Coordinates of C-alpha atoms in Angstrom, one line a residue:
M1 CA 111.2 116.5 336.7
A2 CA 112.5 113.0 335.8
L3 CA 114.7 111.1 333.3
R4 CA 112.5 108.8 331.3
K5 CA 114.0 106.2 328.9
T6 CA 112.7 106.5 325.4
A7 CA 114.1 103.2 324.1
D8 CA 115.9 100.1 325.2
D9 CA 119.6 100.4 325.8
Q10 CA 121.8 100.0 322.7
W11 CA 124.7 97.6 323.2
T12 CA 127.9 97.7 321.3
S13 CA 131.1 95.6 321.6
T14 CA 132.5 97.8 324.4
G15 CA 129.7 99.9 325.8
V16 CA 126.0 100.7 326.4
K17 CA 124.1 103.8 325.2
S18 CA 121.0 105.0 327.1
T19 CA 118.6 107.6 325.8
F20 CA 116.4 109.7 328.0
I21 CA 113.8 112.5 327.6
V22 CA 113.5 115.0 330.4
D23 CA 110.0 115.2 331.7
M24 CA 109.6 118.9 332.4
P25 CA 107.5 120.2 335.3
S26 CA 104.6 122.6 334.5
D27 CA 106.3 125.4 336.4
L28 CA 110.1 125.0 336.1
L29 CA 110.9 128.0 338.2
S30 CA 109.0 126.7 341.3
E31 CA 110.1 123.0 341.0
S32 CA 111.9 121.6 344.0
S33 CA 115.6 120.9 343.8
S34 CA 115.6 117.2 344.9
P35 CA 117.4 114.8 342.5
T36 CA 115.4 112.3 340.5
G37 CA 116.8 109.0 339.2
S38 CA 116.4 107.0 336.1
T39 CA 115.6 103.3 335.7
V40 CA 118.5 100.9 336.0
C41 CA 120.7 100.9 332.8
G42 CA 123.1 98.4 331.4
W43 CA 123.7 95.7 334.1
G44 CA 123.3 97.8 337.2
W45 CA 124.0 101.6 337.0
Y46 CA 121.7 104.6 336.7
F47 CA 121.7 108.3 336.2
S48 CA 120.0 111.2 338.0
C49 CA 119.2 114.8 337.3
S50 CA 118.7 117.6 339.8
L51 CA 117.7 121.3 339.5
G52 CA 119.8 124.0 341.0
P53 CA 118.8 127.6 341.9
Q54 CA 117.3 130.0 339.4
S55 CA 119.5 132.3 337.4
T56 CA 120.3 135.7 338.9
T57 CA 121.5 139.0 337.6
E58 CA 125.0 137.7 338.1
S59 CA 124.4 134.5 336.2
P60 CA 125.2 134.0 332.5
I61 CA 122.4 135.5 330.4
L62 CA 120.2 133.6 328.0
L63 CA 118.5 135.9 325.5
G64 CA 115.2 135.2 323.8
T65 CA 114.0 136.2 320.3
N66 CA 113.6 139.9 321.3
S67 CA 117.0 140.0 323.1
T68 CA 115.3 139.9 326.4
P69 CA 116.8 137.8 329.2
I70 CA 115.2 134.4 329.9
P71 CA 115.2 132.9 333.3
W72 CA 116.8 129.5 333.6
R73 CA 117.8 126.8 336.1
R74 CA 120.9 124.8 336.4
M75 CA 120.3 121.0 335.7
T76 CA 123.0 118.6 336.7
V77 CA 123.4 115.0 335.4
T78 CA 125.1 112.5 337.7
F79 CA 126.3 108.9 337.2
Y80 CA 125.7 106.3 340.0
P81 CA 127.7 103.0 339.5
H82 CA 125.3 101.2 341.9
L83 CA 125.6 97.4 341.2
I84 CA 129.0 97.8 339.5
A85 CA 130.6 100.1 342.1
N86 CA 132.9 97.3 343.3
A87 CA 133.5 95.6 339.9
P88 CA 137.2 95.5 338.9
Y89 CA 136.5 97.0 335.4
G90 CA 139.2 99.6 335.5
R91 CA 138.7 102.9 333.7
I92 CA 135.3 103.6 332.1
T93 CA 134.5 106.6 330.0
F94 CA 131.3 108.6 329.4
D95 CA 130.1 110.3 326.3
V96 CA 127.1 112.7 326.8
A97 CA 125.0 114.2 323.9
V98 CA 122.1 116.6 324.6
R99 CA 119.4 118.4 322.7
H100 CA 117.8 121.8 323.7
L101 CA 120.2 122.2 326.6
R102 CA 123.2 124.5 326.8
L103 CA 126.3 123.4 328.7
E104 CA 127.7 125.8 331.3
N105 CA 131.4 126.8 330.9
E106 CA 132.6 124.1 333.3
I107 CA 134.6 120.9 332.7
F108 CA 133.1 117.8 334.3
E109 CA 134.3 114.2 334.6
T110 CA 134.3 112.1 331.4
E111 CA 135.9 109.0 333.0
M112 CA 136.3 107.2 336.3
D113 CA 138.1 104.1 337.7
L114 CA 136.2 101.1 339.0
P115 CA 135.8 100.0 341.8
A116 CA 134.8 103.4 343.1
S117 CA 132.5 104.9 345.7
H118 CA 131.9 108.4 344.4
H119 CA 129.2 109.6 342.0
P120 CA 130.8 111.7 339.1
T121 CA 128.9 114.7 337.7
L122 CA 128.7 114.3 333.9
G123 CA 127.6 117.8 333.1
A124 CA 125.7 120.9 334.2
Y125 CA 123.3 122.6 331.8
M126 CA 121.3 125.7 331.5
L127 CA 117.6 124.8 331.2
R128 CA 115.4 127.6 329.9
S129 CA 112.2 128.3 331.6
D130 CA 110.3 128.7 328.3
E131 CA 111.7 125.6 326.6
S132 CA 108.9 123.8 324.8
A133 CA 110.9 121.3 322.6
P134 CA 111.6 117.9 324.1
V135 CA 114.9 117.9 326.0
T136 CA 116.8 114.6 325.3
I137 CA 120.0 113.2 326.8
E138 CA 122.1 110.3 325.3
I139 CA 124.8 108.8 327.6
T140 CA 127.2 106.1 326.5
V141 CA 129.2 104.2 329.1
Q142 CA 132.3 102.7 327.5
F143 CA 134.3 99.8 329.1
P144 CA 138.0 98.9 328.5
K145 CA 138.4 96.5 325.6
S146 CA 141.0 94.6 327.6
I147 CA 138.5 93.1 330.0
G148 CA 136.9 91.1 327.1
L149 CA 133.3 91.8 327.8
V150 CA 130.8 90.1 325.5
L151 CA 127.8 92.3 325.5
P152 CA 124.4 91.3 324.2
S153 CA 122.9 93.0 321.2
P154 CA 119.4 92.9 319.7
R155 CA 118.8 91.3 316.3
D156 CA 119.5 93.7 313.5
A157 CA 116.4 95.1 311.9
R158 CA 118.1 94.4 308.5
V159 CA 118.0 90.7 309.3
D160 CA 114.2 91.0 309.9
R161 CA 113.7 92.8 306.6
A162 CA 115.8 90.2 304.7
L163 CA 113.8 87.3 306.2
A164 CA 110.5 89.0 305.5
G165 CA 111.6 89.5 301.9
T166 CA 112.1 85.7 301.4
I167 CA 108.4 85.3 302.1
R168 CA 107.7 87.4 299.0
G169 CA 110.1 85.4 296.9
Q170 CA 113.2 87.6 297.2
E171 CA 116.6 85.9 297.1
I172 CA 118.6 85.7 300.3
T173 CA 121.8 86.3 298.3
D174 CA 122.4 89.0 295.7
V175 CA 126.2 89.3 295.5
K176 CA 128.9 86.7 294.7
F177 CA 132.5 87.4 295.8
Y178 CA 135.5 85.6 294.4
A179 CA 138.5 85.6 296.7
Y180 CA 141.9 83.9 296.2
T181 CA 143.0 81.0 298.4
R182 CA 146.6 80.3 297.6
V183 CA 149.9 82.1 297.1
G184 CA 152.6 81.3 294.6
D185 CA 155.8 82.9 293.5
G186 CA 154.6 86.5 293.1
Y187 CA 151.0 85.8 292.5
V188 CA 147.8 84.5 294.2
A189 CA 145.7 81.7 292.7
S190 CA 142.6 79.5 293.0
P191 CA 139.7 81.9 293.5
R192 CA 136.7 80.5 295.4
P193 CA 133.1 82.0 295.7
L194 CA 131.4 83.4 298.7
F195 CA 127.8 84.6 298.7
A196 CA 126.1 87.4 300.7
K197 CA 123.2 89.9 300.7
L198 CA 124.2 93.5 300.2
S199 CA 121.6 95.0 302.6
L200 CA 123.0 92.9 305.5
L201 CA 126.5 94.3 305.0
A202 CA 125.9 98.0 305.0
G203 CA 125.8 100.6 307.8
R204 CA 129.1 99.9 309.5
S205 CA 131.3 102.7 308.1
D206 CA 131.3 105.3 305.3
A207 CA 134.2 103.5 303.6
L208 CA 132.4 100.2 303.5
D209 CA 129.1 101.8 302.4
T210 CA 130.9 103.5 299.5
Y211 CA 132.4 100.1 298.4
L212 CA 129.0 98.4 298.6
T213 CA 127.3 101.3 296.7
A214 CA 129.7 100.7 293.8
I215 CA 128.9 97.0 293.9
S216 CA 125.1 97.8 293.8
E217 CA 125.6 99.9 290.6
S218 CA 127.5 97.1 288.8
E219 CA 126.0 94.9 286.1
L220 CA 123.4 92.2 287.0
V221 CA 124.4 88.7 286.0
D222 CA 123.2 85.2 286.7
L223 CA 125.0 84.1 289.8
D224 CA 125.0 80.5 288.8
C225 CA 126.2 81.0 285.2
D226 CA 128.9 83.7 285.6
N227 CA 132.4 83.5 284.3
A228 CA 135.0 82.7 287.0
P229 CA 137.9 85.1 287.3
E230 CA 141.4 84.4 286.1
E231 CA 143.1 81.6 287.9
Q232 CA 146.1 83.7 289.0
F233 CA 146.5 87.3 290.0
A234 CA 149.8 89.1 290.2
G235 CA 148.8 92.4 291.9
Y236 CA 148.2 91.2 295.4
D237 CA 149.9 93.6 297.9
Y238 CA 150.5 91.3 300.9
M239 CA 152.2 88.1 299.7
S240 CA 153.1 87.0 303.3
D241 CA 149.4 86.8 304.1
S242 CA 149.0 83.8 306.4
D243 CA 145.4 83.4 305.3
L244 CA 146.7 82.2 301.9
D245 CA 147.8 78.6 301.5
D246 CA 151.2 78.0 300.0
E247 CA 150.8 76.6 296.5
E248 CA 153.9 74.5 296.7
D249 CA 152.6 72.8 299.8
E250 CA 149.3 72.2 298.0
R251 CA 151.1 70.6 295.1
S252 CA 153.1 68.4 297.4
A253 CA 150.0 67.3 299.2
L254 CA 148.3 66.5 295.9
V255 CA 151.2 64.3 294.8
F256 CA 151.2 62.6 298.1
D257 CA 147.4 61.9 297.9
L258 CA 147.7 60.5 294.4
N259 CA 150.5 58.1 295.6
D260 CA 148.2 57.0 298.4
V261 CA 145.4 55.9 296.1
A262 CA 147.6 54.4 293.3
P263 CA 147.0 50.6 292.8
S264 CA 149.7 48.2 294.1
P265 CA 151.7 46.1 291.6
L266 CA 149.8 43.0 292.8
E267 CA 146.5 44.7 291.9
T268 CA 147.7 45.7 288.5
E269 CA 148.8 42.2 287.6
M270 CA 145.6 40.5 288.7
S271 CA 143.2 39.7 285.8
I272 CA 139.5 40.2 286.3
P273 CA 137.5 37.2 285.1
E274 CA 135.1 37.7 282.3
P275 CA 131.4 37.2 283.1
E276 CA 130.0 33.9 281.9
P277 CA 127.8 34.2 278.8
K278 CA 124.1 34.3 279.6
M279 CA 121.9 31.7 278.1
V280 CA 119.1 33.3 276.2
S281 CA 116.1 31.4 274.9
S282 CA 114.7 31.8 271.5
A283 CA 111.5 33.3 273.0
S284 CA 113.5 36.0 274.8
K285 CA 115.5 36.8 271.6
S286 CA 112.3 37.3 269.8
A287 CA 111.0 39.6 272.5
E288 CA 114.2 41.7 272.4
I289 CA 113.8 42.2 268.7
Q290 CA 110.2 43.3 269.2
G291 CA 111.3 45.8 271.8
T292 CA 110.1 44.1 275.0
V293 CA 112.7 42.6 277.3
M294 CA 111.6 39.3 278.8
D295 CA 113.3 37.2 281.5
P296 CA 112.8 33.5 281.3
I297 CA 112.5 33.4 285.1
L298 CA 110.6 36.6 286.0
P299 CA 107.1 37.2 284.7
E300 CA 106.7 39.6 281.9
T301 CA 106.4 43.3 282.9
P302 CA 103.8 45.1 280.8
T303 CA 104.8 48.4 279.2
L304 CA 103.0 51.4 280.8
P305 CA 101.6 54.1 278.5
D306 CA 103.2 57.6 278.6
P307 CA 101.7 59.8 281.3
A308 CA 99.4 62.6 280.2
P309 CA 101.0 66.1 280.0
P310 CA 100.2 68.3 283.1
A311 CA 97.3 70.7 282.9
F312 CA 99.7 73.6 283.7
P313 CA 103.3 73.4 282.4
A314 CA 106.0 73.9 285.0
P315 CA 107.6 77.4 284.9
P316 CA 111.2 77.6 283.7
M317 CA 113.9 77.5 286.4
T318 CA 114.2 80.9 288.1
R319 CA 117.6 82.5 287.7
R320 CA 119.5 84.0 290.7
M321 CA 120.4 87.5 289.5
G322 CA 123.0 89.5 291.4
R323 CA 126.4 91.1 291.2
V324 CA 129.8 89.4 290.9
I325 CA 132.8 91.0 292.6
I326 CA 136.5 89.8 292.5
V327 CA 138.2 90.5 295.8
K328 CA 141.9 91.3 295.0
G329 CA 143.1 92.7 298.2
F330 CA 142.1 90.1 300.8
A331 CA 142.3 86.3 301.0
F332 CA 139.3 84.0 300.9
Q333 CA 139.7 83.0 304.6
T334 CA 139.8 86.7 305.6
W335 CA 136.7 87.6 303.5
N336 CA 134.8 84.6 304.7
A337 CA 135.4 85.7 308.4
F338 CA 134.6 89.3 307.5
L339 CA 131.2 88.5 306.0
Y340 CA 130.5 86.3 309.0
Y341 CA 131.3 89.2 311.3
L342 CA 129.1 91.6 309.4
Y343 CA 126.2 89.1 309.8
T344 CA 126.7 88.1 313.4
H345 CA 129.2 90.6 315.1
Q346 CA 131.4 87.5 315.9
V347 CA 134.9 86.9 314.8
A348 CA 137.5 84.3 315.6
F349 CA 141.3 84.5 315.1
R350 CA 143.9 81.8 314.6
T351 CA 147.1 81.9 316.6
L352 CA 150.1 83.7 315.2
G353 CA 152.0 81.8 312.6
S354 CA 149.3 79.1 312.1
K355 CA 148.0 78.2 308.7
P356 CA 144.3 78.1 307.5
A357 CA 142.5 74.8 308.2
S358 CA 139.5 73.4 306.4
Q359 CA 136.4 75.4 307.4
S360 CA 133.6 73.8 309.3
T361 CA 130.1 75.0 310.1
E362 CA 131.6 76.8 313.2
I363 CA 132.8 80.4 313.2
P364 CA 135.3 80.8 310.4
K365 CA 138.7 81.7 311.7
C366 CA 141.2 84.0 310.0
S367 CA 144.5 85.7 310.7
A368 CA 144.3 88.7 313.1
K369 CA 146.8 90.5 310.9
S370 CA 144.8 90.0 307.8
M371 CA 141.6 91.2 309.5
Y372 CA 143.4 94.2 311.0
K373 CA 144.5 95.2 307.5
L374 CA 140.9 94.8 306.2
A375 CA 139.4 96.7 309.2
E376 CA 141.9 99.5 308.6
Y377 CA 140.9 99.7 304.9
F378 CA 137.2 100.0 305.7
D379 CA 137.5 102.2 308.8
L380 CA 135.9 99.6 311.1
D381 CA 137.3 100.6 314.5
D382 CA 135.5 97.9 316.6
L383 CA 136.8 95.1 314.3
K384 CA 140.3 96.6 314.2
N385 CA 140.5 96.8 318.0
L386 CA 139.4 93.1 318.2
A387 CA 142.2 92.1 315.9
L388 CA 144.7 94.4 317.6
N389 CA 143.9 92.9 321.0
S390 CA 144.3 89.4 319.6
L391 CA 147.8 90.3 318.2
R392 CA 148.8 92.0 321.4
T393 CA 148.0 89.1 323.7
Q394 CA 149.9 86.7 321.5
L395 CA 153.3 88.5 321.6
S396 CA 156.0 86.7 323.4
A397 CA 159.8 86.6 323.7
G398 CA 159.7 83.7 321.3
N399 CA 158.1 85.6 318.4
I400 CA 158.6 89.3 319.1
V401 CA 161.8 89.7 317.0
R402 CA 160.1 88.0 314.0
E403 CA 156.9 90.0 314.4
T404 CA 158.7 93.4 314.8
F405 CA 160.6 93.0 311.6
S406 CA 157.8 91.4 309.6
T407 CA 156.2 92.9 306.5
F408 CA 153.0 93.4 308.3
S409 CA 154.6 95.5 311.0
S410 CA 156.2 97.7 308.4
M411 CA 152.7 98.4 306.9
F412 CA 151.1 99.8 310.1
A413 CA 152.7 102.3 312.5
E414 CA 150.4 101.4 315.4
I415 CA 151.4 97.7 315.2
Q416 CA 155.0 98.5 314.9
D417 CA 155.0 100.9 317.9
I418 CA 153.4 98.2 320.1
E419 CA 155.9 95.6 319.0
V420 CA 158.9 97.8 319.4
A421 CA 157.9 98.7 323.0
F422 CA 157.4 95.0 323.7
L423 CA 160.8 94.2 322.2
L424 CA 162.7 96.8 324.2
Q425 CA 161.3 95.5 327.4
R426 CA 162.7 92.0 326.7
I427 CA 166.2 92.8 325.3
P428 CA 168.0 90.3 327.5
E429 CA 165.7 87.5 326.5
V430 CA 165.8 88.1 322.8
A431 CA 169.5 89.2 322.3
I432 CA 170.6 86.2 320.3
A433 CA 167.5 86.2 318.0
L434 CA 167.8 90.0 317.6
G435 CA 171.5 89.7 316.6
T436 CA 170.5 87.1 313.9
M437 CA 167.8 89.4 312.6
L438 CA 170.1 92.4 312.4
R439 CA 172.5 90.3 310.3
S440 CA 169.6 89.6 307.9
V441 CA 168.9 93.3 307.8
C442 CA 172.6 94.1 307.0
D443 CA 172.5 91.4 304.3
G444 CA 169.6 93.1 302.6
E445 CA 167.0 90.4 303.4
K446 CA 164.7 93.0 305.2
P447 CA 164.4 95.9 302.8
K448 CA 161.6 97.5 304.8
A449 CA 163.4 97.5 308.1
H450 CA 164.4 101.2 308.1
D451 CA 161.5 102.6 310.1
V452 CA 161.6 99.9 312.8
L453 CA 165.4 100.3 313.2
C454 CA 164.9 104.0 313.7
K455 CA 162.3 103.5 316.4
I456 CA 164.5 100.9 318.2
I457 CA 167.4 103.3 318.2
R458 CA 165.3 106.3 319.1
H459 CA 163.5 104.7 322.0
G460 CA 166.2 102.3 323.2
T461 CA 167.4 102.5 326.7
P462 CA 170.6 101.2 328.3
A463 CA 170.3 97.6 329.1
P464 CA 172.6 94.6 329.5
L465 CA 173.0 92.8 326.2
G466 CA 174.9 89.6 327.3
R467 CA 176.6 88.2 324.2
L468 CA 176.0 91.5 322.3
S469 CA 178.1 93.5 324.9
P470 CA 181.0 95.4 323.4
G471 CA 184.5 94.1 323.4
P472 CA 187.6 96.0 324.6
A473 CA 187.7 99.6 323.6
P474 CA 190.4 100.5 321.0
G475 CA 193.4 102.3 322.3
G476 CA 192.9 105.9 323.2
Q477 CA 189.1 105.5 323.7
R478 CA 187.4 105.2 327.0
K479 CA 185.0 102.3 327.3
S480 CA 181.4 103.4 328.2
K481 CA 179.8 102.2 331.4
G482 CA 176.5 101.4 329.7
R483 CA 175.5 100.4 326.2
S484 CA 172.4 101.9 324.7
I485 CA 170.4 100.3 321.9
S486 CA 171.9 102.9 319.5
G487 CA 175.3 101.3 320.0
W488 CA 174.4 98.0 318.3

């Protein structure tokens, strides 16, 4: 008996899935119990399977079609870290899926910490002696997202099909998205187009596929002659989106640019001399009247006859037909980076608080907050985790108060919990900034601060507050030895 790979390893952003078929012996009941290993998986580990003793009258019973007991043997699957045994990867997890095997009523290891020297057992199964269907095992090894592994992935088959379609004349784009680029006072403005191919976007999540299906059922239009959407849209739900340029800044920049190119007073007062009149001979005048231009210096150029019409007239210009969608929930910069991620599995985030820059041919960058919001909407866990990790690594004592009380934090409990925990660990460092923020809350400038205040009060622990420490206790009251967060 042996574990035989049925396909190449499948690589994801955080792990590797290996699929095996169990090569069964001709006589399962007489097969030896020595373990057999698989080929090397991932970048240096492997698995093994081994047979235990036959079932006995005291073993759990497997019944056949006629309710007669069927002999079986115990098959154990083990993980061997091998080349990664000493790697400082931290905790890795295992996910095992089997077909035509029954798991015994035992709990086995689903995770281990690296480096490690032991070989965890991933499962023990009851293998029927009369099993004729192929027995398959899928094992996925997941690594912590925090270690930042960049795992290789094979080219998507959808890309191959799309490229093959261009050979037959199919268009490489069949959908046109309009997304807004600027934010004004209560509205977004200035939509810009982005193009994509629907078949290259599907297959990431049910929510995204539902959205794309609705697009595919919309009306076909000429992508080059469509009507642009309204210049402004007032229903945007995230006006503090940093992927939107501020319209006032754009107007100021435009005025500045116009002043830069305006002519100087000296230039406006200068007169441009008129060209001298050209002397034309009587012969050339006569030629102009007759329709042939003659120059007294250059020799006469004969008029060529009109070319003959082509034997086959050129076909009319082919129209690019597709669907047009107006994106009203996400900014142009976010949608651009999202389409790039769906095509390439690569995403790049700007630093917190920075504004969008002009895009180049490199990976388009976007706000990690905006991409987290988009990934949450479409149930894209891998993309959401990438955005979350980017946000987590950028938190600091200098920005944590602002981020904790931001509109974005109030929209997502997971983000808010992380930021509250970070804030509570740095109370002495942020006491002054926090006091200023609490004054803004009391003045009504933070109407969505209720939840975050409740979490701070609930999870606060006694800590020295420096300038926020209480003054003398009123008469008749005893001054407490410590001051909890709830006492602010």
